[in-house]
Amino acid sequence: MNNQGFTTTILHGDRRRGTEFGATHAPIHPSVAFGYETANDLVRVFQGDAPGYVYGRQHNPTVTALEAKVTAMEDGTATVCFATGMAAIAAMLWALLKRGDHVVVSSFVFGNTNSLFTTLSELGCDVTFVDATAAANVEAALRPETRMVFVETIANPRTQIADLEGIGRLCTPRNIVYVVDNTMTSPALFRPRTVGAGLVINALTKYIGGHGNALGGAITATGLYDWAKYPHIHASYKKGDSRTWGLTPIRKKGLRDAGGTLAANAAHAIAVGAETLVLRMERTCSNALAVARFLAAHPKVGKVHHPGLPGHAQHARAARLFKGYGGLFAFELAAGVGCFELLDALKVVILSSNLGDTRTLALPAAHTIFFEMGAERRASMGIADSLIRVSIGIEDEADLIEDFAQALEACKSPGKT
Ligand SMILES: *Cc1c(COP(=O)(O)O)cnc(C)c1O
């Protein structure tokens, strides 16, 4: 790793690793198969004794180039990419856990991740969901067979912030794998390595790719976890430095056996998007804070859940840990103001379920992404029926504020009394 800045490193990464003709981008390799001159050459690559490519389900040179970029972004030791963020998380659970293991998960994780952990519990792993904004809740849930603690940085949609440092201090001495899903902050705002995470998840679909035009996911090893202390690493994967062993089963079982492979074209689109991650994040964060402040002062708006507002329960933690407060926040309307009415009146903002796009997107959270889990679970996650989730893009700030202003104006309800 060189000591240049984040963006310089990403921009010059492909060239420095070596490209044909001095090309500034790694090429898109469509090839599924890779041929060798001799049987011995093929066998050496197959057995992991020589570098090279065998079959596109496990490795592809365009994806390798993206993996190197994500590793650099997270200041990690290695990365495995997947077709989606969910494929990455599923592969990690599939590769590292066995029946009887116990996992502690934040109650405020992404809806589909919540569903995946619920499935895991039906397959024979014990899963305890806890309010991870206080490390004491995680500590109280730990057991001798706890293998993993899984949290996100900023929760979607209510923006609760996990006690990232406190949980790291619990996991490290107990040899528990600490997994942080960094999607909402992205490595431009936060590096989970700094709080002791062993594995970092990024849904590349969101801020890293950034343009809503490619799905992808990644798991990065930070090098902090010593896999010699992990009970389920197969003997044949124990090659070289024990701090790198964990990604081998993730690649073998997650890609080779489960097949959630990232396509080369998507890897290229994500790599191009990643070049402007820091620029987009700066604009996204400042737009989001401006819109949140505008809404918080509006008489037709109730609560605004944005970590940059001083009233947010973990505002100080967010200010200390992150370079910005992110682009996602949620708000509730004042009693009597209809959330569908407001959404229908928006003209710039798109009604859509994605997040981390260059365009601003909004949706009624309880009726869409959190509908399936039911009213009781929604209540425990603090998701009110009128909650609107907003993922801010990089539009001009004045246009976003004007759009929310005119939409609130169009709502016939009188507002707060
Ligand atoms: C979107 C998201 C995922 C899943 O990513 P996909 O690429 O959509 O599968 C995982 N975690 C978080 C925090 C997300 O926002």
Short mmCIF file of N, CA and C in Angstrom, two decimals, residues 27-100:
data_model
loop_
_atom_site.label_atom_id
_atom_site.label_comp_id
_atom_site.label_asym_id
_atom_site.label_seq_id
_atom_site.Cartn_x
_atom_site.Cartn_y
_atom_site.Cartn_z
N PRO A 27 -8.86 -3.89 -18.21
CA PRO A 27 -9.82 -4.27 -19.26
C PRO A 27 -10.96 -5.12 -18.71
N ILE A 28 -12.06 -5.17 -19.48
CA ILE A 28 -13.17 -6.06 -19.13
C ILE A 28 -12.88 -7.41 -19.79
N HIS A 29 -12.69 -8.41 -18.95
CA HIS A 29 -12.40 -9.77 -19.45
C HIS A 29 -13.68 -10.59 -19.44
N PRO A 30 -14.22 -10.93 -20.61
CA PRO A 30 -15.44 -11.74 -20.63
C PRO A 30 -15.17 -13.23 -20.46
N SER A 31 -13.91 -13.64 -20.54
CA SER A 31 -13.61 -15.08 -20.60
C SER A 31 -14.02 -15.82 -19.33
N VAL A 32 -14.70 -16.94 -19.53
CA VAL A 32 -15.04 -17.83 -18.41
C VAL A 32 -13.89 -18.80 -18.15
N ALA A 33 -13.23 -19.22 -19.25
CA ALA A 33 -12.19 -20.25 -19.14
C ALA A 33 -10.81 -19.66 -19.40
N PHE A 34 -9.80 -20.30 -18.84
CA PHE A 34 -8.41 -19.85 -18.97
C PHE A 34 -7.56 -21.08 -19.28
N GLY A 35 -6.78 -21.03 -20.36
CA GLY A 35 -6.02 -22.21 -20.81
C GLY A 35 -4.56 -22.15 -20.38
N TYR A 36 -3.95 -23.32 -20.20
CA TYR A 36 -2.54 -23.43 -19.77
C TYR A 36 -1.74 -24.28 -20.74
N GLU A 37 -0.43 -24.00 -20.84
CA GLU A 37 0.45 -24.73 -21.75
C GLU A 37 0.64 -26.17 -21.33
N THR A 38 0.82 -26.40 -20.03
CA THR A 38 1.12 -27.76 -19.57
C THR A 38 0.15 -28.14 -18.46
N ALA A 39 -0.01 -29.45 -18.28
CA ALA A 39 -0.86 -29.97 -17.22
C ALA A 39 -0.35 -29.50 -15.87
N ASN A 40 0.98 -29.46 -15.75
CA ASN A 40 1.56 -29.04 -14.47
C ASN A 40 1.21 -27.58 -14.15
N ASP A 41 1.24 -26.72 -15.17
CA ASP A 41 0.88 -25.32 -14.95
C ASP A 41 -0.58 -25.23 -14.45
N LEU A 42 -1.44 -25.99 -15.11
CA LEU A 42 -2.87 -25.98 -14.74
C LEU A 42 -3.06 -26.46 -13.30
N VAL A 43 -2.37 -27.55 -12.96
CA VAL A 43 -2.51 -28.13 -11.62
C VAL A 43 -2.01 -27.16 -10.54
N ARG A 44 -0.91 -26.49 -10.84
CA ARG A 44 -0.36 -25.55 -9.84
C ARG A 44 -1.34 -24.42 -9.54
N VAL A 45 -1.99 -23.92 -10.58
CA VAL A 45 -2.98 -22.86 -10.36
C VAL A 45 -4.19 -23.43 -9.61
N PHE A 46 -4.62 -24.61 -10.02
CA PHE A 46 -5.76 -25.26 -9.38
C PHE A 46 -5.53 -25.45 -7.89
N GLN A 47 -4.33 -25.86 -7.54
CA GLN A 47 -4.04 -26.15 -6.13
C GLN A 47 -3.62 -24.91 -5.35
N GLY A 48 -3.65 -23.76 -5.99
CA GLY A 48 -3.34 -22.52 -5.28
C GLY A 48 -1.86 -22.29 -5.06
N ASP A 49 -1.00 -23.03 -5.80
CA ASP A 49 0.44 -22.87 -5.63
C ASP A 49 1.05 -21.88 -6.62
N ALA A 50 0.28 -21.46 -7.61
CA ALA A 50 0.74 -20.43 -8.55
C ALA A 50 -0.45 -19.50 -8.81
N PRO A 51 -0.16 -18.20 -9.06
CA PRO A 51 -1.27 -17.29 -9.35
C PRO A 51 -1.85 -17.59 -10.73
N GLY A 52 -3.11 -17.26 -10.93
CA GLY A 52 -3.72 -17.50 -12.24
C GLY A 52 -5.21 -17.72 -12.09
N TYR A 53 -5.86 -17.97 -13.21
CA TYR A 53 -7.30 -18.09 -13.25
C TYR A 53 -7.70 -19.47 -13.75
N VAL A 54 -8.73 -20.02 -13.14
CA VAL A 54 -9.16 -21.36 -13.51
C VAL A 54 -10.52 -21.31 -14.21
N TYR A 55 -11.50 -20.73 -13.54
CA TYR A 55 -12.86 -20.72 -14.06
C TYR A 55 -13.55 -19.47 -13.50
N GLY A 56 -14.38 -18.84 -14.32
CA GLY A 56 -14.92 -17.53 -13.99
C GLY A 56 -15.84 -17.46 -12.78
N ARG A 57 -16.30 -18.60 -12.29
CA ARG A 57 -17.18 -18.52 -11.12
C ARG A 57 -16.41 -18.06 -9.88
N GLN A 58 -15.10 -18.41 -9.83
CA GLN A 58 -14.31 -18.07 -8.64
C GLN A 58 -13.41 -16.85 -8.81
N HIS A 59 -12.91 -16.65 -10.04
CA HIS A 59 -11.93 -15.58 -10.26
C HIS A 59 -12.12 -15.02 -11.66
N ASN A 60 -11.91 -13.72 -11.78
CA ASN A 60 -11.92 -13.07 -13.09
C ASN A 60 -11.00 -11.85 -12.97
N PRO A 61 -10.16 -11.58 -13.97
CA PRO A 61 -9.17 -10.49 -13.82
C PRO A 61 -9.80 -9.11 -13.61
N THR A 62 -10.94 -8.84 -14.22
CA THR A 62 -11.59 -7.53 -14.02
C THR A 62 -12.09 -7.41 -12.58
N VAL A 63 -12.58 -8.53 -12.06
CA VAL A 63 -13.05 -8.54 -10.67
C VAL A 63 -11.86 -8.44 -9.72
N THR A 64 -10.76 -9.10 -10.07
CA THR A 64 -9.55 -9.00 -9.23
C THR A 64 -9.11 -7.54 -9.10
N ALA A 65 -9.18 -6.79 -10.23
CA ALA A 65 -8.77 -5.38 -10.19
C ALA A 65 -9.67 -4.58 -9.25
N LEU A 66 -10.97 -4.89 -9.28
CA LEU A 66 -11.89 -4.20 -8.37
C LEU A 66 -11.62 -4.62 -6.91
N GLU A 67 -11.34 -5.90 -6.71
CA GLU A 67 -11.04 -6.37 -5.35
C GLU A 67 -9.83 -5.62 -4.78
N ALA A 68 -8.83 -5.38 -5.63
CA ALA A 68 -7.66 -4.64 -5.15
C ALA A 68 -8.05 -3.21 -4.76
N LYS A 69 -8.96 -2.61 -5.50
CA LYS A 69 -9.41 -1.24 -5.17
C LYS A 69 -10.17 -1.22 -3.85
N VAL A 70 -11.06 -2.18 -3.67
CA VAL A 70 -11.84 -2.20 -2.42
C VAL A 70 -10.90 -2.45 -1.23
N THR A 71 -9.92 -3.32 -1.42
CA THR A 71 -8.95 -3.57 -0.35
C THR A 71 -8.22 -2.27 0.02
N ALA A 72 -7.82 -1.52 -1.01
CA ALA A 72 -7.13 -0.24 -0.75
C ALA A 72 -8.07 0.74 -0.04
N MET A 73 -9.33 0.79 -0.49
CA MET A 73 -10.29 1.72 0.12
C MET A 73 -10.48 1.43 1.60
N GLU A 74 -10.53 0.12 1.94
CA GLU A 74 -10.78 -0.27 3.33
C GLU A 74 -9.49 -0.44 4.14
N ASP A 75 -8.34 -0.21 3.51
CA ASP A 75 -7.06 -0.42 4.18
C ASP A 75 -6.99 -1.86 4.73
N GLY A 76 -7.45 -2.79 3.89
CA GLY A 76 -7.48 -4.19 4.32
C GLY A 76 -6.36 -4.99 3.73
N THR A 77 -6.46 -6.33 3.86
CA THR A 77 -5.42 -7.21 3.30
C THR A 77 -5.91 -7.93 2.05
N ALA A 78 -7.20 -8.18 1.91
CA ALA A 78 -7.73 -8.85 0.72
C ALA A 78 -9.24 -8.70 0.69
N THR A 79 -9.82 -8.85 -0.51
CA THR A 79 -11.27 -8.69 -0.70
C THR A 79 -11.78 -9.78 -1.62
N VAL A 80 -13.00 -10.25 -1.38
CA VAL A 80 -13.71 -11.11 -2.33
C VAL A 80 -14.98 -10.37 -2.74
N CYS A 81 -15.19 -10.26 -4.05
CA CYS A 81 -16.40 -9.59 -4.55
C CYS A 81 -17.49 -10.59 -4.90
N PHE A 82 -18.71 -10.13 -4.88
CA PHE A 82 -19.89 -10.96 -5.14
C PHE A 82 -20.86 -10.21 -6.06
N ALA A 83 -21.87 -10.96 -6.53
CA ALA A 83 -22.85 -10.40 -7.46
C ALA A 83 -23.68 -9.29 -6.83
N THR A 84 -23.92 -9.37 -5.53
CA THR A 84 -24.71 -8.37 -4.80
C THR A 84 -24.18 -8.30 -3.36
N GLY A 85 -24.63 -7.29 -2.64
CA GLY A 85 -24.29 -7.20 -1.22
C GLY A 85 -24.86 -8.38 -0.44
N MET A 86 -26.09 -8.79 -0.78
CA MET A 86 -26.70 -9.92 -0.08
C MET A 86 -25.95 -11.22 -0.35
N ALA A 87 -25.46 -11.38 -1.59
CA ALA A 87 -24.67 -12.59 -1.90
C ALA A 87 -23.42 -12.62 -1.03
N ALA A 88 -22.82 -11.46 -0.80
CA ALA A 88 -21.61 -11.39 0.03
C ALA A 88 -21.93 -11.81 1.47
N ILE A 89 -23.01 -11.27 2.02
CA ILE A 89 -23.34 -11.58 3.42
C ILE A 89 -23.71 -13.06 3.54
N ALA A 90 -24.53 -13.56 2.60
CA ALA A 90 -24.94 -14.96 2.64
C ALA A 90 -23.72 -15.88 2.54
N ALA A 91 -22.80 -15.54 1.65
CA ALA A 91 -21.61 -16.37 1.46
C ALA A 91 -20.79 -16.43 2.75
N MET A 92 -20.69 -15.29 3.43
CA MET A 92 -19.91 -15.26 4.66
C MET A 92 -20.50 -16.18 5.73
N LEU A 93 -21.83 -16.14 5.87
CA LEU A 93 -22.48 -16.98 6.89
C LEU A 93 -22.33 -18.45 6.52
N TRP A 94 -22.56 -18.75 5.27
CA TRP A 94 -22.48 -20.10 4.72
C TRP A 94 -21.07 -20.67 4.88
N ALA A 95 -20.06 -19.82 4.68
CA ALA A 95 -18.67 -20.29 4.70
C ALA A 95 -18.12 -20.44 6.12
N LEU A 96 -18.59 -19.61 7.05
CA LEU A 96 -17.90 -19.54 8.35
C LEU A 96 -18.66 -20.19 9.50
N LEU A 97 -19.97 -20.42 9.36
CA LEU A 97 -20.75 -20.88 10.52
C LEU A 97 -21.18 -22.34 10.37
N LYS A 98 -21.33 -22.98 11.51
CA LYS A 98 -21.82 -24.36 11.53
C LYS A 98 -22.99 -24.43 12.52
N ARG A 99 -23.77 -25.52 12.40
CA ARG A 99 -24.89 -25.73 13.30
C ARG A 99 -24.42 -25.66 14.75
N GLY A 100 -25.17 -24.95 15.59
CA GLY A 100 -24.80 -24.83 17.00
C GLY A 100 -24.02 -23.57 17.32
#
